[in-house]
Amino acid sequence: MFEKEGMMIDEAPMTYVKKINSHEFLLGHGKPTLLSQVDIELTERCNNNCIHCCINLPEDDADAESREMSTDFVKGILTEIASQGCLTVRFTGGEPLLRSDFSEIYLFTRRLGMRVILFTNARLITPELAELFARIPLGNLIEVSVYGMTSESYDRVAGCVGAYGEFRRGVELLQHYQVPFFVKGPKLRFLQDEQEEFEAWAKTIPSMEHQPPGYSMNFELRSRRDDPLKNRTITKLRATPEESVAMLSRDPLALEEMVVFCSNFIGPPGDTLFDCGAGHGCCIDSYGHAQLCLPLRDPESVVNLHDVSLKSVLEEAFPVMRQIKATNPDYLRRCARCFLKGLCEQCPAKSWMEYGTLDTPVEYFCEVAHAKARFLGLLGADEMGWEVENWRERVERPARSVEG
Amino acid sequence: MELTLDMICIPSEDIVARVIEDELVIVPLTAGIGDADDELYTMNETGKAIWLHLDGGTSLRTIVEELTAEFNATSEVIAEDVLGLVAELVQKKIVVVQ
Ligand code: SF4
Ligand code: SF4
């Protein structure tokens, strides 16, 4: 409330200190930060071998380990992103806790004033680590993936004997040290009978009182296109379009969100491929490559940070990549003109995983999106999303009104 | 504890202060800073101007004098702001009294 060179710097303040709406990454004046969140994959190796996983390599893969970013390299990246204003770092993998330098990297990140999101299967949580998270909290809930409620089912999904016991012990340690965490899991048919038990257990976790567990069901294929056999399994495990709709109808909140989303954001994207958030932030893979988004590993769209600074990737390389246009005639005939694009998981990363190009319509996601659109009343039984001219009228109508 | 201008205050070791796009952002590092573990704080311009003088070696009275020389306001007004801000920060455990 005092002034400098004739300029009043504040009205009489009620309070000098303001909480920031950090989850929306807005600073005190409502401005977004330049680089709100960076995802860093610390390793592709994992102590699980989940049947639906798109990325994992064996825990003892010495070649992968030797190519991973060194501790100093990770610290260099963390320092650079902190200087660019990054507020949150998400550590993911593989299993990030497999790295023996995890605690060191974690502390380094927190001391730079960045908060942490951690994706883990919790098997490697030790008393020391849980105590560290209690003393120096992440600033976000840890996200623990759960692959079953019995050793039989969990170990079957995780492809690993004894994994369940270690997961339970890890979670108990988090609870003992009162470290807040969130649980999520794959929606697999053979876990169906355990769903109630999983959800009842999730409700007993203090940090999950007000939110149900998260599910994944429309699994991605191997994101490095490295394992056709596993892709065949993943294809069989994916929720069918009907199952995807059933899940949607089970969750009125998600349904409501989807309807609001539709009325605000869906519409034909034209030939612009990256109409998403890709390249506005940054993702870094285990070997130090900057990616436009976490699943997009097309070698032509990643930049090796051993050769180029992150700043120039963000200011020069990514903006150019974001301009890439679709050229595939099938994409131009369908996706470019399809008003369901915002409802559909079709994206350059998924196209690359499935077909090795950035602009091929992914048939699986196309079918799921059409089933959801029909359920929401946005499409008639035989219509296709790219054929609808009056889509604006339809998305403005209340939920499911087309169906009556 | 009542704050007086003779006290010396210093940013807690349990926070990290960062300047992002000209804004001062306070990131709690350990549990128990502020009201919840997942919160960040920023300050208005007055708060920021005062914060930049909290170096741990200067009494609040000297900070008031420095700010009076720097800004167009009476020392009474500035003293009120300094004590108001520091009280808020002490309560949130963002600064500690030495
Ligand atoms: S725990 Fe996660 S990263 Fe590891 S195999 Fe399972 S899904 Fe993949
Ligand atoms: S629904 Fe089909 S046509 Fe429409 S955007 Fe998705 S993949 Fe493309």
PDB file of C-alpha atoms in Angstrom, chain A residues 21-288:
ATOM      1  CA  ASN A  21      -4.627 -21.905  -7.278  1.00  0.00           C
ATOM      2  CA  SER A  22      -1.742 -24.204  -7.992  1.00  0.00           C
ATOM      3  CA  HIS A  23      -3.739 -27.012  -9.559  1.00  0.00           C
ATOM      4  CA  GLU A  24      -4.724 -24.643 -12.321  1.00  0.00           C
ATOM      5  CA  PHE A  25      -1.157 -23.387 -12.398  1.00  0.00           C
ATOM      6  CA  LEU A  26      -2.181 -19.784 -12.172  1.00  0.00           C
ATOM      7  CA  LEU A  27       0.058 -17.323 -10.448  1.00  0.00           C
ATOM      8  CA  GLY A  28      -1.282 -14.715  -8.060  1.00  0.00           C
ATOM      9  CA  HIS A  29      -2.409 -12.365 -10.803  1.00  0.00           C
ATOM     10  CA  GLY A  30      -4.291 -15.088 -12.613  1.00  0.00           C
ATOM     11  CA  LYS A  31      -1.559 -15.536 -15.231  1.00  0.00           C
ATOM     12  CA  PRO A  32      -0.686 -19.066 -16.275  1.00  0.00           C
ATOM     13  CA  THR A  33       2.926 -20.109 -15.748  1.00  0.00           C
ATOM     14  CA  LEU A  34       5.087 -20.672 -18.815  1.00  0.00           C
ATOM     15  CA  LEU A  35       5.890 -24.266 -18.009  1.00  0.00           C
ATOM     16  CA  SER A  36       3.428 -25.431 -15.419  1.00  0.00           C
ATOM     17  CA  GLN A  37       4.273 -29.135 -15.337  1.00  0.00           C
ATOM     18  CA  VAL A  38       6.981 -31.344 -16.752  1.00  0.00           C
ATOM     19  CA  ASP A  39       6.715 -35.126 -16.956  1.00  0.00           C
ATOM     20  CA  ILE A  40       9.952 -37.016 -16.460  1.00  0.00           C
ATOM     21  CA  GLU A  41      10.101 -40.722 -17.090  1.00  0.00           C
ATOM     22  CA  LEU A  42      12.921 -41.912 -14.879  1.00  0.00           C
ATOM     23  CA  THR A  43      13.129 -45.415 -16.330  1.00  0.00           C
ATOM     24  CA  GLU A  44      11.226 -47.690 -18.666  1.00  0.00           C
ATOM     25  CA  ARG A  45      12.200 -50.663 -16.532  1.00  0.00           C
ATOM     26  CA  CYS A  46       9.687 -52.072 -14.111  1.00  0.00           C
ATOM     27  CA  ASN A  47       9.576 -54.685 -11.382  1.00  0.00           C
ATOM     28  CA  ASN A  48       6.126 -55.653 -12.703  1.00  0.00           C
ATOM     29  CA  ASN A  49       5.369 -57.010 -16.143  1.00  0.00           C
ATOM     30  CA  CYS A  50       1.721 -56.023 -16.411  1.00  0.00           C
ATOM     31  CA  ILE A  51      -0.200 -57.675 -19.194  1.00  0.00           C
ATOM     32  CA  HIS A  52      -1.702 -54.394 -20.419  1.00  0.00           C
ATOM     33  CA  CYS A  53       1.382 -52.167 -20.086  1.00  0.00           C
ATOM     34  CA  CYS A  54       2.482 -50.020 -23.012  1.00  0.00           C
ATOM     35  CA  ILE A  55       6.025 -49.242 -21.893  1.00  0.00           C
ATOM     36  CA  ASN A  56       7.667 -51.595 -19.373  1.00  0.00           C
ATOM     37  CA  LEU A  57      11.038 -53.262 -19.880  1.00  0.00           C
ATOM     38  CA  PRO A  58      12.425 -55.915 -17.532  1.00  0.00           C
ATOM     39  CA  GLU A  59      13.813 -54.641 -14.267  1.00  0.00           C
ATOM     40  CA  ASP A  60      17.221 -56.140 -15.033  1.00  0.00           C
ATOM     41  CA  ASP A  61      17.491 -54.832 -18.612  1.00  0.00           C
ATOM     42  CA  ALA A  62      21.128 -53.735 -18.404  1.00  0.00           C
ATOM     43  CA  ASP A  63      21.122 -52.098 -21.834  1.00  0.00           C
ATOM     44  CA  ALA A  64      18.140 -49.891 -20.983  1.00  0.00           C
ATOM     45  CA  GLU A  65      19.667 -49.039 -17.621  1.00  0.00           C
ATOM     46  CA  SER A  66      22.980 -48.037 -19.184  1.00  0.00           C
ATOM     47  CA  ARG A  67      21.193 -45.626 -21.538  1.00  0.00           C
ATOM     48  CA  GLU A  68      19.107 -43.953 -18.823  1.00  0.00           C
ATOM     49  CA  MET A  69      19.777 -40.341 -17.854  1.00  0.00           C
ATOM     50  CA  SER A  70      22.493 -39.973 -15.238  1.00  0.00           C
ATOM     51  CA  THR A  71      21.698 -38.367 -11.897  1.00  0.00           C
ATOM     52  CA  ASP A  72      23.581 -35.213 -12.884  1.00  0.00           C
ATOM     53  CA  PHE A  73      21.783 -35.002 -16.192  1.00  0.00           C
ATOM     54  CA  VAL A  74      18.389 -35.260 -14.461  1.00  0.00           C
ATOM     55  CA  LYS A  75      19.472 -32.574 -12.001  1.00  0.00           C
ATOM     56  CA  GLY A  76      20.536 -30.339 -14.888  1.00  0.00           C
ATOM     57  CA  ILE A  77      17.119 -30.706 -16.474  1.00  0.00           C
ATOM     58  CA  LEU A  78      15.386 -30.026 -13.162  1.00  0.00           C
ATOM     59  CA  THR A  79      17.439 -26.878 -12.671  1.00  0.00           C
ATOM     60  CA  GLU A  80      16.585 -25.699 -16.179  1.00  0.00           C
ATOM     61  CA  ILE A  81      12.861 -26.312 -15.856  1.00  0.00           C
ATOM     62  CA  ALA A  82      12.797 -24.607 -12.455  1.00  0.00           C
ATOM     63  CA  SER A  83      14.417 -21.565 -14.047  1.00  0.00           C
ATOM     64  CA  GLN A  84      11.654 -21.617 -16.685  1.00  0.00           C
ATOM     65  CA  GLY A  85       9.025 -21.377 -13.920  1.00  0.00           C
ATOM     66  CA  CYS A  86       7.974 -25.016 -13.682  1.00  0.00           C
ATOM     67  CA  LEU A  87       5.915 -25.646 -10.553  1.00  0.00           C
ATOM     68  CA  THR A  88       5.296 -29.403 -10.715  1.00  0.00           C
ATOM     69  CA  VAL A  89       7.295 -32.400 -11.887  1.00  0.00           C
ATOM     70  CA  ARG A  90       5.626 -35.717 -12.511  1.00  0.00           C
ATOM     71  CA  PHE A  91       7.938 -38.698 -12.113  1.00  0.00           C
ATOM     72  CA  THR A  92       6.755 -41.756 -13.935  1.00  0.00           C
ATOM     73  CA  GLY A  93       8.139 -44.849 -15.635  1.00  0.00           C
ATOM     74  CA  GLY A  94       8.288 -47.907 -15.764  1.00  0.00           C
ATOM     75  CA  GLU A  95       8.664 -47.883 -12.036  1.00  0.00           C
ATOM     76  CA  PRO A  96      10.498 -44.694 -11.017  1.00  0.00           C
ATOM     77  CA  LEU A  97      11.430 -46.101  -7.610  1.00  0.00           C
ATOM     78  CA  LEU A  98      13.682 -48.655  -9.309  1.00  0.00           C
ATOM     79  CA  ARG A  99      16.271 -45.929  -9.663  1.00  0.00           C
ATOM     80  CA  SER A 100      18.677 -46.061  -6.759  1.00  0.00           C
ATOM     81  CA  ASP A 101      19.029 -42.270  -6.915  1.00  0.00           C
ATOM     82  CA  PHE A 102      15.287 -41.635  -6.607  1.00  0.00           C
ATOM     83  CA  SER A 103      15.473 -40.037  -3.126  1.00  0.00           C
ATOM     84  CA  GLU A 104      18.314 -37.792  -4.227  1.00  0.00           C
ATOM     85  CA  ILE A 105      16.402 -36.654  -7.313  1.00  0.00           C
ATOM     86  CA  TYR A 106      13.238 -36.168  -5.245  1.00  0.00           C
ATOM     87  CA  LEU A 107      14.948 -33.994  -2.658  1.00  0.00           C
ATOM     88  CA  PHE A 108      16.716 -32.006  -5.358  1.00  0.00           C
ATOM     89  CA  THR A 109      13.373 -31.321  -7.051  1.00  0.00           C
ATOM     90  CA  ARG A 110      11.670 -30.233  -3.849  1.00  0.00           C
ATOM     91  CA  ARG A 111      14.585 -27.994  -2.889  1.00  0.00           C
ATOM     92  CA  LEU A 112      14.251 -26.222  -6.214  1.00  0.00           C
ATOM     93  CA  GLY A 113      10.742 -25.337  -5.077  1.00  0.00           C
ATOM     94  CA  MET A 114       8.876 -27.716  -7.375  1.00  0.00           C
ATOM     95  CA  ARG A 115       6.175 -30.075  -6.227  1.00  0.00           C
ATOM     96  CA  VAL A 116       6.121 -33.704  -7.254  1.00  0.00           C
ATOM     97  CA  ILE A 117       3.556 -36.094  -8.652  1.00  0.00           C
ATOM     98  CA  LEU A 118       4.720 -39.690  -8.362  1.00  0.00           C
ATOM     99  CA  PHE A 119       3.284 -42.625 -10.317  1.00  0.00           C
ATOM    100  CA  THR A 120       4.277 -45.891  -8.677  1.00  0.00           C
ATOM    101  CA  ASN A 121       3.147 -49.442  -8.054  1.00  0.00           C
ATOM    102  CA  ALA A 122       4.273 -48.944  -4.422  1.00  0.00           C
ATOM    103  CA  ARG A 123       6.231 -52.223  -4.273  1.00  0.00           C
ATOM    104  CA  LEU A 124       9.484 -50.428  -3.554  1.00  0.00           C
ATOM    105  CA  ILE A 125       8.225 -48.069  -0.861  1.00  0.00           C
ATOM    106  CA  THR A 126      10.539 -48.512   2.126  1.00  0.00           C
ATOM    107  CA  PRO A 127      10.148 -47.121   5.660  1.00  0.00           C
ATOM    108  CA  GLU A 128      12.894 -44.599   4.823  1.00  0.00           C
ATOM    109  CA  LEU A 129      11.100 -43.416   1.700  1.00  0.00           C
ATOM    110  CA  ALA A 130       7.695 -43.201   3.411  1.00  0.00           C
ATOM    111  CA  GLU A 131       9.297 -41.233   6.232  1.00  0.00           C
ATOM    112  CA  LEU A 132      10.914 -38.902   3.683  1.00  0.00           C
ATOM    113  CA  PHE A 133       7.536 -38.296   1.989  1.00  0.00           C
ATOM    114  CA  ALA A 134       5.996 -37.583   5.398  1.00  0.00           C
ATOM    115  CA  ARG A 135       8.732 -35.123   6.345  1.00  0.00           C
ATOM    116  CA  ILE A 136       9.010 -33.450   2.960  1.00  0.00           C
ATOM    117  CA  PRO A 137       5.614 -33.955   1.335  1.00  0.00           C
ATOM    118  CA  LEU A 138       5.285 -34.151  -2.412  1.00  0.00           C
ATOM    119  CA  GLY A 139       2.636 -31.432  -2.497  1.00  0.00           C
ATOM    120  CA  ASN A 140       0.361 -33.817  -4.403  1.00  0.00           C
ATOM    121  CA  LEU A 141      -1.133 -37.230  -3.803  1.00  0.00           C
ATOM    122  CA  ILE A 142       1.081 -40.163  -4.785  1.00  0.00           C
ATOM    123  CA  GLU A 143      -0.719 -42.134  -7.497  1.00  0.00           C
ATOM    124  CA  VAL A 144      -0.547 -45.850  -6.767  1.00  0.00           C
ATOM    125  CA  SER A 145      -1.556 -48.330  -9.446  1.00  0.00           C
ATOM    126  CA  VAL A 146      -3.395 -51.359  -8.105  1.00  0.00           C
ATOM    127  CA  TYR A 147      -3.578 -54.568 -10.120  1.00  0.00           C
ATOM    128  CA  GLY A 148      -5.840 -56.724  -7.982  1.00  0.00           C
ATOM    129  CA  MET A 149      -7.110 -57.290  -4.480  1.00  0.00           C
ATOM    130  CA  THR A 150      -5.693 -60.802  -4.005  1.00  0.00           C
ATOM    131  CA  SER A 151      -2.239 -62.200  -4.583  1.00  0.00           C
ATOM    132  CA  GLU A 152      -3.680 -64.477  -7.244  1.00  0.00           C
ATOM    133  CA  SER A 153      -5.224 -61.720  -9.341  1.00  0.00           C
ATOM    134  CA  TYR A 154      -2.559 -59.092  -8.719  1.00  0.00           C
ATOM    135  CA  ASP A 155       0.343 -61.378  -9.535  1.00  0.00           C
ATOM    136  CA  ARG A 156      -1.471 -62.551 -12.644  1.00  0.00           C
ATOM    137  CA  VAL A 157      -1.866 -58.977 -13.948  1.00  0.00           C
ATOM    138  CA  ALA A 158       1.616 -57.948 -12.833  1.00  0.00           C
ATOM    139  CA  GLY A 159       3.175 -61.131 -14.241  1.00  0.00           C
ATOM    140  CA  CYS A 160       5.218 -61.504 -11.137  1.00  0.00           C
ATOM    141  CA  VAL A 161       5.000 -63.843  -8.151  1.00  0.00           C
ATOM    142  CA  GLY A 162       5.036 -62.102  -4.773  1.00  0.00           C
ATOM    143  CA  ALA A 163       4.246 -58.674  -6.224  1.00  0.00           C
ATOM    144  CA  TYR A 164       0.960 -58.353  -4.320  1.00  0.00           C
ATOM    145  CA  GLY A 165       2.580 -58.789  -0.894  1.00  0.00           C
ATOM    146  CA  GLU A 166       5.118 -56.079  -1.685  1.00  0.00           C
ATOM    147  CA  PHE A 167       2.421 -53.740  -2.972  1.00  0.00           C
ATOM    148  CA  ARG A 168       0.359 -54.202   0.231  1.00  0.00           C
ATOM    149  CA  ARG A 169       3.394 -53.587   2.385  1.00  0.00           C
ATOM    150  CA  GLY A 170       4.221 -50.423   0.409  1.00  0.00           C
ATOM    151  CA  VAL A 171       0.707 -49.095   0.816  1.00  0.00           C
ATOM    152  CA  GLU A 172       0.690 -49.938   4.530  1.00  0.00           C
ATOM    153  CA  LEU A 173       3.883 -47.947   4.936  1.00  0.00           C
ATOM    154  CA  LEU A 174       2.317 -44.948   3.218  1.00  0.00           C
ATOM    155  CA  GLN A 175      -0.661 -45.243   5.544  1.00  0.00           C
ATOM    156  CA  HIS A 176       1.507 -45.697   8.614  1.00  0.00           C
ATOM    157  CA  TYR A 177       3.434 -42.510   7.801  1.00  0.00           C
ATOM    158  CA  GLN A 178       0.207 -40.737   6.777  1.00  0.00           C
ATOM    159  CA  VAL A 179       1.467 -40.010   3.292  1.00  0.00           C
ATOM    160  CA  PRO A 180      -1.578 -39.120   1.179  1.00  0.00           C
ATOM    161  CA  PHE A 181      -2.104 -41.241  -1.921  1.00  0.00           C
ATOM    162  CA  PHE A 182      -4.661 -42.020  -4.578  1.00  0.00           C
ATOM    163  CA  VAL A 183      -5.341 -45.452  -6.053  1.00  0.00           C
ATOM    164  CA  LYS A 184      -6.194 -46.329  -9.618  1.00  0.00           C
ATOM    165  CA  GLY A 185      -6.197 -49.485 -11.641  1.00  0.00           C
ATOM    166  CA  PRO A 186      -6.853 -51.132 -14.972  1.00  0.00           C
ATOM    167  CA  LYS A 187     -10.387 -52.233 -15.657  1.00  0.00           C
ATOM    168  CA  LEU A 188      -9.796 -55.814 -16.711  1.00  0.00           C
ATOM    169  CA  ARG A 189     -12.582 -58.340 -17.190  1.00  0.00           C
ATOM    170  CA  PHE A 190     -11.121 -60.883 -14.823  1.00  0.00           C
ATOM    171  CA  LEU A 191     -10.847 -58.229 -12.086  1.00  0.00           C
ATOM    172  CA  GLN A 192     -14.547 -57.438 -12.387  1.00  0.00           C
ATOM    173  CA  ASP A 193     -15.487 -59.523  -9.321  1.00  0.00           C
ATOM    174  CA  GLU A 194     -13.036 -57.557  -7.205  1.00  0.00           C
ATOM    175  CA  GLN A 195     -14.240 -54.118  -8.220  1.00  0.00           C
ATOM    176  CA  GLU A 196     -16.576 -53.659  -5.259  1.00  0.00           C
ATOM    177  CA  GLU A 197     -13.908 -54.711  -2.820  1.00  0.00           C
ATOM    178  CA  PHE A 198     -11.397 -52.386  -4.495  1.00  0.00           C
ATOM    179  CA  GLU A 199     -13.755 -49.441  -4.286  1.00  0.00           C
ATOM    180  CA  ALA A 200     -14.728 -50.190  -0.676  1.00  0.00           C
ATOM    181  CA  TRP A 201     -11.042 -50.358   0.251  1.00  0.00           C
ATOM    182  CA  ALA A 202     -10.308 -47.124  -1.617  1.00  0.00           C
ATOM    183  CA  LYS A 203     -12.986 -45.390   0.470  1.00  0.00           C
ATOM    184  CA  THR A 204     -11.106 -46.287   3.654  1.00  0.00           C
ATOM    185  CA  ILE A 205      -8.017 -44.398   2.473  1.00  0.00           C
ATOM    186  CA  PRO A 206      -8.249 -40.981   4.176  1.00  0.00           C
ATOM    187  CA  SER A 207      -6.996 -39.042   1.147  1.00  0.00           C
ATOM    188  CA  MET A 208      -9.641 -40.745  -1.041  1.00  0.00           C
ATOM    189  CA  GLU A 209     -12.699 -40.050   1.050  1.00  0.00           C
ATOM    190  CA  HIS A 210     -14.184 -37.766  -1.557  1.00  0.00           C
ATOM    191  CA  GLN A 211     -13.033 -39.331  -4.790  1.00  0.00           C
ATOM    192  CA  PRO A 212     -13.515 -42.758  -6.304  1.00  0.00           C
ATOM    193  CA  PRO A 213     -10.519 -44.649  -7.697  1.00  0.00           C
ATOM    194  CA  GLY A 214      -9.431 -43.982 -11.267  1.00  0.00           C
ATOM    195  CA  TYR A 215      -9.694 -46.611 -13.980  1.00  0.00           C
ATOM    196  CA  SER A 216      -8.024 -47.154 -17.297  1.00  0.00           C
ATOM    197  CA  MET A 217      -9.748 -49.380 -19.818  1.00  0.00           C
ATOM    198  CA  ASN A 218      -9.009 -48.217 -23.379  1.00  0.00           C
ATOM    199  CA  PHE A 219      -5.408 -49.383 -23.180  1.00  0.00           C
ATOM    200  CA  GLU A 220      -2.720 -48.052 -25.467  1.00  0.00           C
ATOM    201  CA  LEU A 221      -0.550 -50.337 -27.548  1.00  0.00           C
ATOM    202  CA  ARG A 222       3.195 -50.514 -26.933  1.00  0.00           C
ATOM    203  CA  SER A 223       4.347 -46.954 -27.196  1.00  0.00           C
ATOM    204  CA  ARG A 224       7.693 -47.873 -28.786  1.00  0.00           C
ATOM    205  CA  ARG A 225       6.058 -50.260 -31.234  1.00  0.00           C
ATOM    206  CA  ASP A 226       8.436 -52.875 -29.857  1.00  0.00           C
ATOM    207  CA  ASP A 227       6.304 -55.922 -29.055  1.00  0.00           C
ATOM    208  CA  PRO A 228       3.689 -57.210 -31.546  1.00  0.00           C
ATOM    209  CA  LEU A 229       2.913 -60.201 -29.342  1.00  0.00           C
ATOM    210  CA  LYS A 230       2.096 -58.024 -26.367  1.00  0.00           C
ATOM    211  CA  ASN A 231       0.078 -55.728 -28.614  1.00  0.00           C
ATOM    212  CA  ARG A 232      -2.092 -58.703 -29.467  1.00  0.00           C
ATOM    213  CA  THR A 233      -2.769 -59.278 -25.763  1.00  0.00           C
ATOM    214  CA  ILE A 234      -3.465 -55.585 -25.128  1.00  0.00           C
ATOM    215  CA  THR A 235      -5.938 -55.547 -28.008  1.00  0.00           C
ATOM    216  CA  LYS A 236      -7.860 -58.382 -26.385  1.00  0.00           C
ATOM    217  CA  LEU A 237      -7.824 -56.729 -22.960  1.00  0.00           C
ATOM    218  CA  ARG A 238      -9.175 -53.389 -24.141  1.00  0.00           C
ATOM    219  CA  ALA A 239     -12.712 -52.483 -23.177  1.00  0.00           C
ATOM    220  CA  THR A 240     -15.094 -52.937 -26.076  1.00  0.00           C
ATOM    221  CA  PRO A 241     -17.091 -49.889 -27.194  1.00  0.00           C
ATOM    222  CA  GLU A 242     -20.093 -51.328 -25.291  1.00  0.00           C
ATOM    223  CA  GLU A 243     -18.051 -51.792 -22.123  1.00  0.00           C
ATOM    224  CA  SER A 244     -16.728 -48.235 -22.460  1.00  0.00           C
ATOM    225  CA  VAL A 245     -20.289 -46.927 -22.660  1.00  0.00           C
ATOM    226  CA  ALA A 246     -21.364 -49.063 -19.688  1.00  0.00           C
ATOM    227  CA  MET A 247     -18.543 -47.530 -17.639  1.00  0.00           C
ATOM    228  CA  LEU A 248     -19.613 -44.056 -18.671  1.00  0.00           C
ATOM    229  CA  SER A 249     -23.226 -44.642 -17.700  1.00  0.00           C
ATOM    230  CA  ARG A 250     -22.116 -46.002 -14.321  1.00  0.00           C
ATOM    231  CA  ASP A 251     -20.492 -42.722 -13.359  1.00  0.00           C
ATOM    232  CA  PRO A 252     -22.988 -39.822 -13.509  1.00  0.00           C
ATOM    233  CA  LEU A 253     -20.305 -37.304 -12.627  1.00  0.00           C
ATOM    234  CA  ALA A 254     -18.072 -38.337 -15.516  1.00  0.00           C
ATOM    235  CA  LEU A 255     -21.120 -38.333 -17.762  1.00  0.00           C
ATOM    236  CA  GLU A 256     -22.029 -34.823 -16.727  1.00  0.00           C
ATOM    237  CA  GLU A 257     -18.444 -33.672 -17.291  1.00  0.00           C
ATOM    238  CA  MET A 258     -18.427 -35.257 -20.701  1.00  0.00           C
ATOM    239  CA  VAL A 259     -21.635 -33.497 -21.679  1.00  0.00           C
ATOM    240  CA  VAL A 260     -20.294 -30.121 -20.553  1.00  0.00           C
ATOM    241  CA  PHE A 261     -17.063 -30.853 -22.372  1.00  0.00           C
ATOM    242  CA  CYS A 262     -18.946 -31.740 -25.532  1.00  0.00           C
ATOM    243  CA  SER A 263     -20.954 -28.574 -25.536  1.00  0.00           C
ATOM    244  CA  ASN A 264     -17.814 -26.484 -25.112  1.00  0.00           C
ATOM    245  CA  PHE A 265     -15.007 -28.212 -26.892  1.00  0.00           C
ATOM    246  CA  ILE A 266     -15.963 -30.627 -29.572  1.00  0.00           C
ATOM    247  CA  GLY A 267     -15.908 -29.795 -33.229  1.00  0.00           C
ATOM    248  CA  PRO A 268     -13.980 -30.712 -36.373  1.00  0.00           C
ATOM    249  CA  PRO A 269     -10.246 -30.000 -36.014  1.00  0.00           C
ATOM    250  CA  GLY A 270      -9.399 -29.568 -39.702  1.00  0.00           C
ATOM    251  CA  ASP A 271      -5.969 -30.704 -40.804  1.00  0.00           C
ATOM    252  CA  THR A 272      -4.127 -29.439 -37.707  1.00  0.00           C
ATOM    253  CA  LEU A 273      -2.715 -32.538 -36.047  1.00  0.00           C
ATOM    254  CA  PHE A 274      -1.796 -31.135 -32.662  1.00  0.00           C
ATOM    255  CA  ASP A 275      -4.994 -29.448 -31.548  1.00  0.00           C
ATOM    256  CA  CYS A 276      -4.215 -30.740 -28.046  1.00  0.00           C
ATOM    257  CA  GLY A 277      -1.842 -29.590 -25.306  1.00  0.00           C
ATOM    258  CA  ALA A 278       1.143 -31.435 -26.816  1.00  0.00           C
ATOM    259  CA  GLY A 279       4.241 -29.278 -26.890  1.00  0.00           C
ATOM    260  CA  HIS A 280       2.889 -26.601 -24.555  1.00  0.00           C
ATOM    261  CA  GLY A 281       4.646 -28.282 -21.671  1.00  0.00           C
ATOM    262  CA  CYS A 282       7.307 -30.918 -21.964  1.00  0.00           C
ATOM    263  CA  CYS A 283       7.844 -34.615 -21.344  1.00  0.00           C
ATOM    264  CA  ILE A 284      11.247 -36.199 -21.048  1.00  0.00           C
ATOM    265  CA  ASP A 285      11.854 -39.873 -21.622  1.00  0.00           C
ATOM    266  CA  SER A 286      14.225 -42.079 -19.656  1.00  0.00           C
ATOM    267  CA  TYR A 287      17.085 -41.416 -22.053  1.00  0.00           C
ATOM    268  CA  GLY A 288      16.874 -37.623 -22.100  1.00  0.00           C
TER     269      GLY A 288
END
